[in-house]
Coordinates of C-alpha atoms and ligand atoms in Angstrom, one line a residue:
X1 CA 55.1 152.0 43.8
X2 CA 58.7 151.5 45.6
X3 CA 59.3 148.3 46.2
X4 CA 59.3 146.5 49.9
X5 CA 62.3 145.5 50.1
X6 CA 66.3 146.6 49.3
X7 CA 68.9 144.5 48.2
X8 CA 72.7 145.2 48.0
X9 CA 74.3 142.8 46.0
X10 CA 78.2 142.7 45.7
X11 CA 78.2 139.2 43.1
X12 CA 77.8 139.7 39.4
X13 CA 74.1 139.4 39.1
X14 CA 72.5 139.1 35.7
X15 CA 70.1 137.9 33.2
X16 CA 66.4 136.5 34.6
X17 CA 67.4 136.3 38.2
X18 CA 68.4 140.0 38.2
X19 CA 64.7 140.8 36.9
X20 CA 63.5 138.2 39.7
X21 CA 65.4 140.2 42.2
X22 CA 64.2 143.5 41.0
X23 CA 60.8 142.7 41.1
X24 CA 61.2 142.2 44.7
X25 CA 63.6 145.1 46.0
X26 CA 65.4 148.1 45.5
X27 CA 68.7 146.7 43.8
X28 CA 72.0 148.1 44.8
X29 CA 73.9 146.4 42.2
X30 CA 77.5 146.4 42.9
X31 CA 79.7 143.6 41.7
X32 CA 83.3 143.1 43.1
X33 CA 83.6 141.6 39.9
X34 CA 83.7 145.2 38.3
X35 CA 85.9 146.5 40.9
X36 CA 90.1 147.4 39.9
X37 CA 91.4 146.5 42.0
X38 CA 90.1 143.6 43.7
X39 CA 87.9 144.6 46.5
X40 CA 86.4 141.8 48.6
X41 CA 84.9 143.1 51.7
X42 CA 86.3 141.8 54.9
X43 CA 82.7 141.8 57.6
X44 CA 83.6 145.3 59.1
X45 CA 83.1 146.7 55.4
X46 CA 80.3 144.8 54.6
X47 CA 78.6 145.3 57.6
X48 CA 78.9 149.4 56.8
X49 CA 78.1 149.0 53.3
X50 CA 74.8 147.1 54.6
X51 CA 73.8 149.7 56.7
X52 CA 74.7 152.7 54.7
X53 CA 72.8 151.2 52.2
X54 CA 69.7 150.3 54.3
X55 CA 69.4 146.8 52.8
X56 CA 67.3 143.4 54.4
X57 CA 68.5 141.8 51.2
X58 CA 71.7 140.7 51.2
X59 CA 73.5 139.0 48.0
X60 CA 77.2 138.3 48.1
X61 CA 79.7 135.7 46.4
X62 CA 83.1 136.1 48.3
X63 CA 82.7 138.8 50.8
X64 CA 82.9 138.0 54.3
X65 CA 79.4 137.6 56.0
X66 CA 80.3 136.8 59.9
X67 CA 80.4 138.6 63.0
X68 CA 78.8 143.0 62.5
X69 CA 77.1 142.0 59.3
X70 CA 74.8 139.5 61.1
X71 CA 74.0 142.4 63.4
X72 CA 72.6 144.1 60.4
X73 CA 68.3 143.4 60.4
X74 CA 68.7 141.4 57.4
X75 CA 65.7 139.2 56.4
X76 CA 67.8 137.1 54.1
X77 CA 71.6 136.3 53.3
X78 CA 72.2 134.9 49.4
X79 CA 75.3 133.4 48.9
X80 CA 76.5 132.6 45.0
X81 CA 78.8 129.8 45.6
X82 CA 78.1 126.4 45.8
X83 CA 79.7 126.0 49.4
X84 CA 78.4 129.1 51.3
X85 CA 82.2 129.0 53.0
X86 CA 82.5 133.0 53.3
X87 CA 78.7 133.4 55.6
X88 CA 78.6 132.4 59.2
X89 CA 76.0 129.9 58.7
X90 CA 75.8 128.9 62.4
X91 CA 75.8 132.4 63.6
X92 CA 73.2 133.4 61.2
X93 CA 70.3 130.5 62.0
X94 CA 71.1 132.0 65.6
X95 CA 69.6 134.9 64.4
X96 CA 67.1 133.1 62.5
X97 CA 68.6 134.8 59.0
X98 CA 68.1 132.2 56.2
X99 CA 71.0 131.7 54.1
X100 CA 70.5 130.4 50.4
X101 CA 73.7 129.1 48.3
X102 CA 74.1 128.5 44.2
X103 CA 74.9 124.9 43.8
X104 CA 75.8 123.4 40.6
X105 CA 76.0 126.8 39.2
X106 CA 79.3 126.4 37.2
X107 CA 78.8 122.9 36.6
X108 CA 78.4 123.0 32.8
X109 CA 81.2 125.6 32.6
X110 CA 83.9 123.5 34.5
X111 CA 82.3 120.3 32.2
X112 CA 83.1 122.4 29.1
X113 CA 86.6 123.5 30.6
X114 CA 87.8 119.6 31.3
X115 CA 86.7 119.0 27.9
X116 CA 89.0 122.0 26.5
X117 CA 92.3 120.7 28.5
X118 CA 91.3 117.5 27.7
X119 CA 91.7 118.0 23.7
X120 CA 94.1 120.4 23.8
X121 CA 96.6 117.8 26.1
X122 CA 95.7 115.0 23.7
X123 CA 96.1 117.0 20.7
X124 CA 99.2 118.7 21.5
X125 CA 97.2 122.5 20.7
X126 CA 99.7 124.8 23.2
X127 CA 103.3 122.8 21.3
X128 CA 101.4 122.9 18.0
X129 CA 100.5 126.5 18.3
X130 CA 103.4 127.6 19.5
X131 CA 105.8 126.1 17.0
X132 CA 103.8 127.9 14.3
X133 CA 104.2 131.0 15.9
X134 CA 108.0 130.4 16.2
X135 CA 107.8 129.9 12.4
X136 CA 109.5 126.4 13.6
X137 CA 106.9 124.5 12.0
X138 CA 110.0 121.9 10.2
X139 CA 111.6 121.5 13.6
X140 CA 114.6 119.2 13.9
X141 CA 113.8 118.4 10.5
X142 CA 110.6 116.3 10.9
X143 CA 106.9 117.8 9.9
X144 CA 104.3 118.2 12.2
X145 CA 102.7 115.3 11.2
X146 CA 105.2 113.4 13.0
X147 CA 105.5 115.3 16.1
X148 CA 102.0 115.7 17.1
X149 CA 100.0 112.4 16.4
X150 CA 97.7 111.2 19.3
X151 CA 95.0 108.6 19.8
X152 CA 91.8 109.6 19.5
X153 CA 89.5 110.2 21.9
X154 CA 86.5 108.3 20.6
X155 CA 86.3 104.9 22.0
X156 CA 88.8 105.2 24.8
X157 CA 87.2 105.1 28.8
X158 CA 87.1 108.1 31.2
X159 CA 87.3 107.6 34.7
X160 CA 85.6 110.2 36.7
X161 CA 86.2 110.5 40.4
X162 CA 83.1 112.5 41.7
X163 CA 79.8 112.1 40.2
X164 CA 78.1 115.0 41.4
X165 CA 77.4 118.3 39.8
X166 CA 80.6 118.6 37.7
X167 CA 80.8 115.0 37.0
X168 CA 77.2 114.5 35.6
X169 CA 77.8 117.5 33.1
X170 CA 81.5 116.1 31.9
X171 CA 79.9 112.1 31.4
X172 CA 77.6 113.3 29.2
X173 CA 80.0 115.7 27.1
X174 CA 82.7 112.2 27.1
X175 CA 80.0 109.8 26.1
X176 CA 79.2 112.6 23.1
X177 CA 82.9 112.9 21.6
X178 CA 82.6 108.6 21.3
X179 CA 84.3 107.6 25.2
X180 CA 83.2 105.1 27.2
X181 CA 82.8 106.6 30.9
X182 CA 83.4 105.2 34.2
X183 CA 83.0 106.6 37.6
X184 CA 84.1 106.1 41.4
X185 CA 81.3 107.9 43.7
X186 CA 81.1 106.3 46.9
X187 CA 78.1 108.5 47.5
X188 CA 76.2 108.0 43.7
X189 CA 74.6 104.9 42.6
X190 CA 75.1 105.4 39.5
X191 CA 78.8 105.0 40.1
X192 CA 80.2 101.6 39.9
X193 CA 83.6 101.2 40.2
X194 CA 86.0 101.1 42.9
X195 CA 88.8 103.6 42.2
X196 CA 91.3 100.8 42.5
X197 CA 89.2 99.5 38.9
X198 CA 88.6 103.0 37.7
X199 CA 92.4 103.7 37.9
X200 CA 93.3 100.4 36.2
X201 CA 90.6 101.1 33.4
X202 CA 90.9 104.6 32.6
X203 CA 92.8 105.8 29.5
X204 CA 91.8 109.7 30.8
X205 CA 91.6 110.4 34.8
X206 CA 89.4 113.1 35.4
X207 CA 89.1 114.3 39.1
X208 CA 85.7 115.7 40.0
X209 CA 85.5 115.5 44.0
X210 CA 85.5 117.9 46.8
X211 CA 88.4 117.9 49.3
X212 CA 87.5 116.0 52.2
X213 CA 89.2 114.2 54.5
X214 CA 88.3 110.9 52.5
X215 CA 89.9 112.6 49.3
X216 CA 92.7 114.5 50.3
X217 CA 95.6 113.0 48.6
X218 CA 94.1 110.7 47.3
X219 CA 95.7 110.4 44.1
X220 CA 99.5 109.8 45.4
X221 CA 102.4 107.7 44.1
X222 CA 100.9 104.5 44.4
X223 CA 97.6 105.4 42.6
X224 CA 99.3 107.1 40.0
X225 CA 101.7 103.9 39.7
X226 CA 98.4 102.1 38.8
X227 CA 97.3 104.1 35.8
X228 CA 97.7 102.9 32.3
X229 CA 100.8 103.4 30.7
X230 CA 100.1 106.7 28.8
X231 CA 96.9 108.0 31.0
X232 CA 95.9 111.6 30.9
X233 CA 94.9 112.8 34.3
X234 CA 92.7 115.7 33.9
X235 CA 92.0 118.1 37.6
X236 CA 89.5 120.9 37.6
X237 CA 88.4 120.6 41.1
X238 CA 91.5 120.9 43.6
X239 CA 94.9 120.8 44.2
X240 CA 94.4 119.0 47.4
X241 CA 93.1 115.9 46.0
X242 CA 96.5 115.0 44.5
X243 CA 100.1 114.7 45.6
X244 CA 101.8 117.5 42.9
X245 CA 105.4 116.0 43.7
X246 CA 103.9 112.7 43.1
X247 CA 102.7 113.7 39.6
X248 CA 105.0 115.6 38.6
X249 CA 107.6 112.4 39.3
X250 CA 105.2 110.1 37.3
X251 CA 104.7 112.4 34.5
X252 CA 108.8 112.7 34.3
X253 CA 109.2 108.8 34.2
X254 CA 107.6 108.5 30.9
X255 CA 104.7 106.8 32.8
X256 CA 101.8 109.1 32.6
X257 CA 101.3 110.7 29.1
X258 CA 100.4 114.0 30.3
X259 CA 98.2 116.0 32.9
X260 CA 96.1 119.3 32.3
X261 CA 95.4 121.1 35.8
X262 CA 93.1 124.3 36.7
X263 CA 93.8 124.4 40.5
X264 CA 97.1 124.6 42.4
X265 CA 97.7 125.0 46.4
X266 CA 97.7 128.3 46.9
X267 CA 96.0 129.3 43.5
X268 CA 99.6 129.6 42.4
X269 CA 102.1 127.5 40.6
X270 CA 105.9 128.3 41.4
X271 CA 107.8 129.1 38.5
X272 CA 110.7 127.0 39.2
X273 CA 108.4 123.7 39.9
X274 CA 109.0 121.2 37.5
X275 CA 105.5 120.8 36.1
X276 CA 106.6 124.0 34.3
X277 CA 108.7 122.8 32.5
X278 CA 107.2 120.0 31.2
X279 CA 105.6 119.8 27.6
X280 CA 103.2 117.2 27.9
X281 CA 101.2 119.7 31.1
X282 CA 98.6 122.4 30.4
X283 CA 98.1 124.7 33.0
X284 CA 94.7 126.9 33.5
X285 CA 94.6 129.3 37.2
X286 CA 90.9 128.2 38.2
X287 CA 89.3 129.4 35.6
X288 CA 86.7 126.3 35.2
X289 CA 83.8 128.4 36.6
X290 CA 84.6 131.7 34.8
X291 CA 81.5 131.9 32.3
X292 CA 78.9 134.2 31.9
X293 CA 76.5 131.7 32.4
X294 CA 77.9 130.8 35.6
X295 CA 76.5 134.3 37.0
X296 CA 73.2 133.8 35.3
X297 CA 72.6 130.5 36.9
X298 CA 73.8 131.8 40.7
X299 CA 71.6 135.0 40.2
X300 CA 68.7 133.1 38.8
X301 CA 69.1 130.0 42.0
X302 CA 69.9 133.3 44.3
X303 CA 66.2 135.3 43.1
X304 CA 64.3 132.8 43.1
X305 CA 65.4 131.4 46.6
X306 CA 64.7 134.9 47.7
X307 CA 61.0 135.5 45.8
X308 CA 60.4 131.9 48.1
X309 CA 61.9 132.7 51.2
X310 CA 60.1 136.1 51.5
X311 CA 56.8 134.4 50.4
X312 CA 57.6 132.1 53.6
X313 CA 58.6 128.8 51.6
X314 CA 61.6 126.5 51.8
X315 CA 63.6 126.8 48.6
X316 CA 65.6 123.9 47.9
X317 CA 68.6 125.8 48.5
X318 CA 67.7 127.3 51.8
X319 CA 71.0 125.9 54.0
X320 CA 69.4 126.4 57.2
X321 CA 65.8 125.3 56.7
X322 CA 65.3 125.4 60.8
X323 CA 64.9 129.2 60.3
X324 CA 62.2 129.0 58.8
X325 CA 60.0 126.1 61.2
Ligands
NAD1 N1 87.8 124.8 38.6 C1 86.8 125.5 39.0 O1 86.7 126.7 38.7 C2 85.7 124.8 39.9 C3 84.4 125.3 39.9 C4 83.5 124.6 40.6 C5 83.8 123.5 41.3 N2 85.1 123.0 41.3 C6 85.4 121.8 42.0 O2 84.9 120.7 41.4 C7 84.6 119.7 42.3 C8 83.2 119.1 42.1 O3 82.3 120.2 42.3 P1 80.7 119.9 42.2 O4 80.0 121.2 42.1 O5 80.5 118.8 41.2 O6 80.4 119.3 43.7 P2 79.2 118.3 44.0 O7 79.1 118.4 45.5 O8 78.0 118.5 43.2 O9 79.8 116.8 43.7 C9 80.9 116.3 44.3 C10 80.7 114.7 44.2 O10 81.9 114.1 44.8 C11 81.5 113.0 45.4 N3 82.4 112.5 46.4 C12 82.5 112.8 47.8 N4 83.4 112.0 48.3 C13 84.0 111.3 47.3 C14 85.0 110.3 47.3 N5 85.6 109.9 48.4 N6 85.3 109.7 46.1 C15 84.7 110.1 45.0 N7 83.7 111.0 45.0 C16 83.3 111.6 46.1 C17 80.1 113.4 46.1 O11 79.4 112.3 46.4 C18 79.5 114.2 44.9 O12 78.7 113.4 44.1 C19 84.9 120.3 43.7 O13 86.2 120.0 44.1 C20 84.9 121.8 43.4 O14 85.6 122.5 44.3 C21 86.0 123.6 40.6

């Protein structure tokens, strides 16, 4: 028996979700992912892609999902991001399409990343390994033992700035390694400090917010200037939410004791900016989401948002649940 519907999917799709989904359709599996090099369909290719293909099932994760594609009959749009930011979400309810997104879907991954940069700033890992690859283990006639002593991390306080998503799945992973956590959420209950406090109490600053107009910039001279002598500040959510010059300036002071970042404006760092240059940095290019398990979560929140939507419910993802009423 063929089944009802087709589905051309252009995100990685795997694991459960990808049997959900072929229960349900005809799977065109086709992941940009796979593609050398990078192809991200801009709407004109999409929107020919969709109707070569014949699909009403449309799953995507970057491609561009505006103007001809919403043309297409499509009976439902999936986006795998957590911010649907690449589908026209007001153009599609227009055409009464309901759109489904994949939040918290690299949570645990970007949890598990913060913790990597975290241990490997604190523990010196990149100078460390590299000095034993430069056979300069005895440099400047010390042992490593002297040049690579930190504080542990056990019993020192994390601030988090952002307690959703992200934040939730790092607390628990800092309460585990032995670290008393704090957190500035204007929006979470369960967040009770004031960032003013959070700064003034935090041995490691770890920035888990989106970029809003309330948080963009919002870690500039002066709230560096109020960290502890020594503080880490950790960013795996975006560039935006701090002033690089700024950080860069208090990290050259002495001030700050070192900063690990997976985002930069742009997605690119310039070779010549001074954070390059600087030992006490670790530098990942927005890599915080790239896990396996990242694309089984979004196909699995994807499917199953599908399997409800064409059974005429309101998944919890559903972004535009007046399609459905
Ligand atoms: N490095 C990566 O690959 C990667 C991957 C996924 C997400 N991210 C980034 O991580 C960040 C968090 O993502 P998420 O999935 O947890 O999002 P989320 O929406 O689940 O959580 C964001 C939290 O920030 C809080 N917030 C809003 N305004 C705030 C403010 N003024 N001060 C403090 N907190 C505020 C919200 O209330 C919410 O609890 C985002 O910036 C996102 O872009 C990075």
């Amino acid at each position: 028996m063929s089944a009802k519907h087709r589905a051309l999917v252009t995100a990685p799709f795997r694991g459960e979700g990808l049997e959900t989904l072929r229960g349900l359709a005809d799977v065109v599996l086709d992941p940009w992912i796979d593609q050398q090099p990078l192809r991200i369909y801009n709407s004109e290719q999409l929107a020919e892609r969709v109707e070569s293909e014949g699909a009403d099932v449309l799953v995507v994760e970057s491609d561009s999902v505006k103007g001809p594609v919403l043309d297409a009959p499509l009976r439902v749009i999936g986006s795998c991001r957590g911010d649907p930011n690449n589908v026209d979400v007001v153009a599609a309810t227009a055409r009464g399409i309901p759109v489904l997104r994949a939040p918290g879907r690299n949570a645990d991954g970007v949890a598990e990343l913060t913790v990597a940069l975290l241990f490997a700033l604190n523990r010196h890992v990149l100078r460390a390994d590299a000095d034993v690859r430069r056979d300069e283990v005895y440099a400047g006639g010390t042992i490593p033992y002297q040049r690579f002593r930190a504080w542990q991390l056990a019993g020192r306080t994390a601030g988090l700035v952002g307690l959703g998503a992200v934040g939730r799945a790092t607390s628990w992973r800092l309460e585990g390694l032995g670290m008393r956590v704090i957190a500035h959420d204007p929006y979470a209950p369960e967040a009770t400090h004031s960032l003013d406090d959070l700064l003034a109490e935090a041995d490691v600053v770890s920035m888990h917010a989106p970029v809003t107009a309330e948080t963009a910039g919002v870690i500039g001279a002066t709230q560096l200037e109020q960290m502890q002598d020594g503080a880490l500040y950790l960013n795996t959510a975006r560039a935006a939410l701090h002033d690089t010059d700024a950080l860069a300036d208090a990290l050259a002071s002495g001030h700050l004791g070192g900063a690990a970042l997976d985002h930069f404006e742009g997605e690119h760092l310039p070779v010549d900016h001074p954070l390059v240059g600087m030992c006490n940095v670790v530098l990942t290019p927005h890599i915080g989401g790239a896990t396996y398990d990242t694309e089984a979560n979004h196909s699995k929140l994807i499917a199953d948002g599908i399997a409800a939507v064409l059974a005429g419910e309101q998944p919890h993802n559903l972004v535009n649940p007046e399609v459905l009423t």
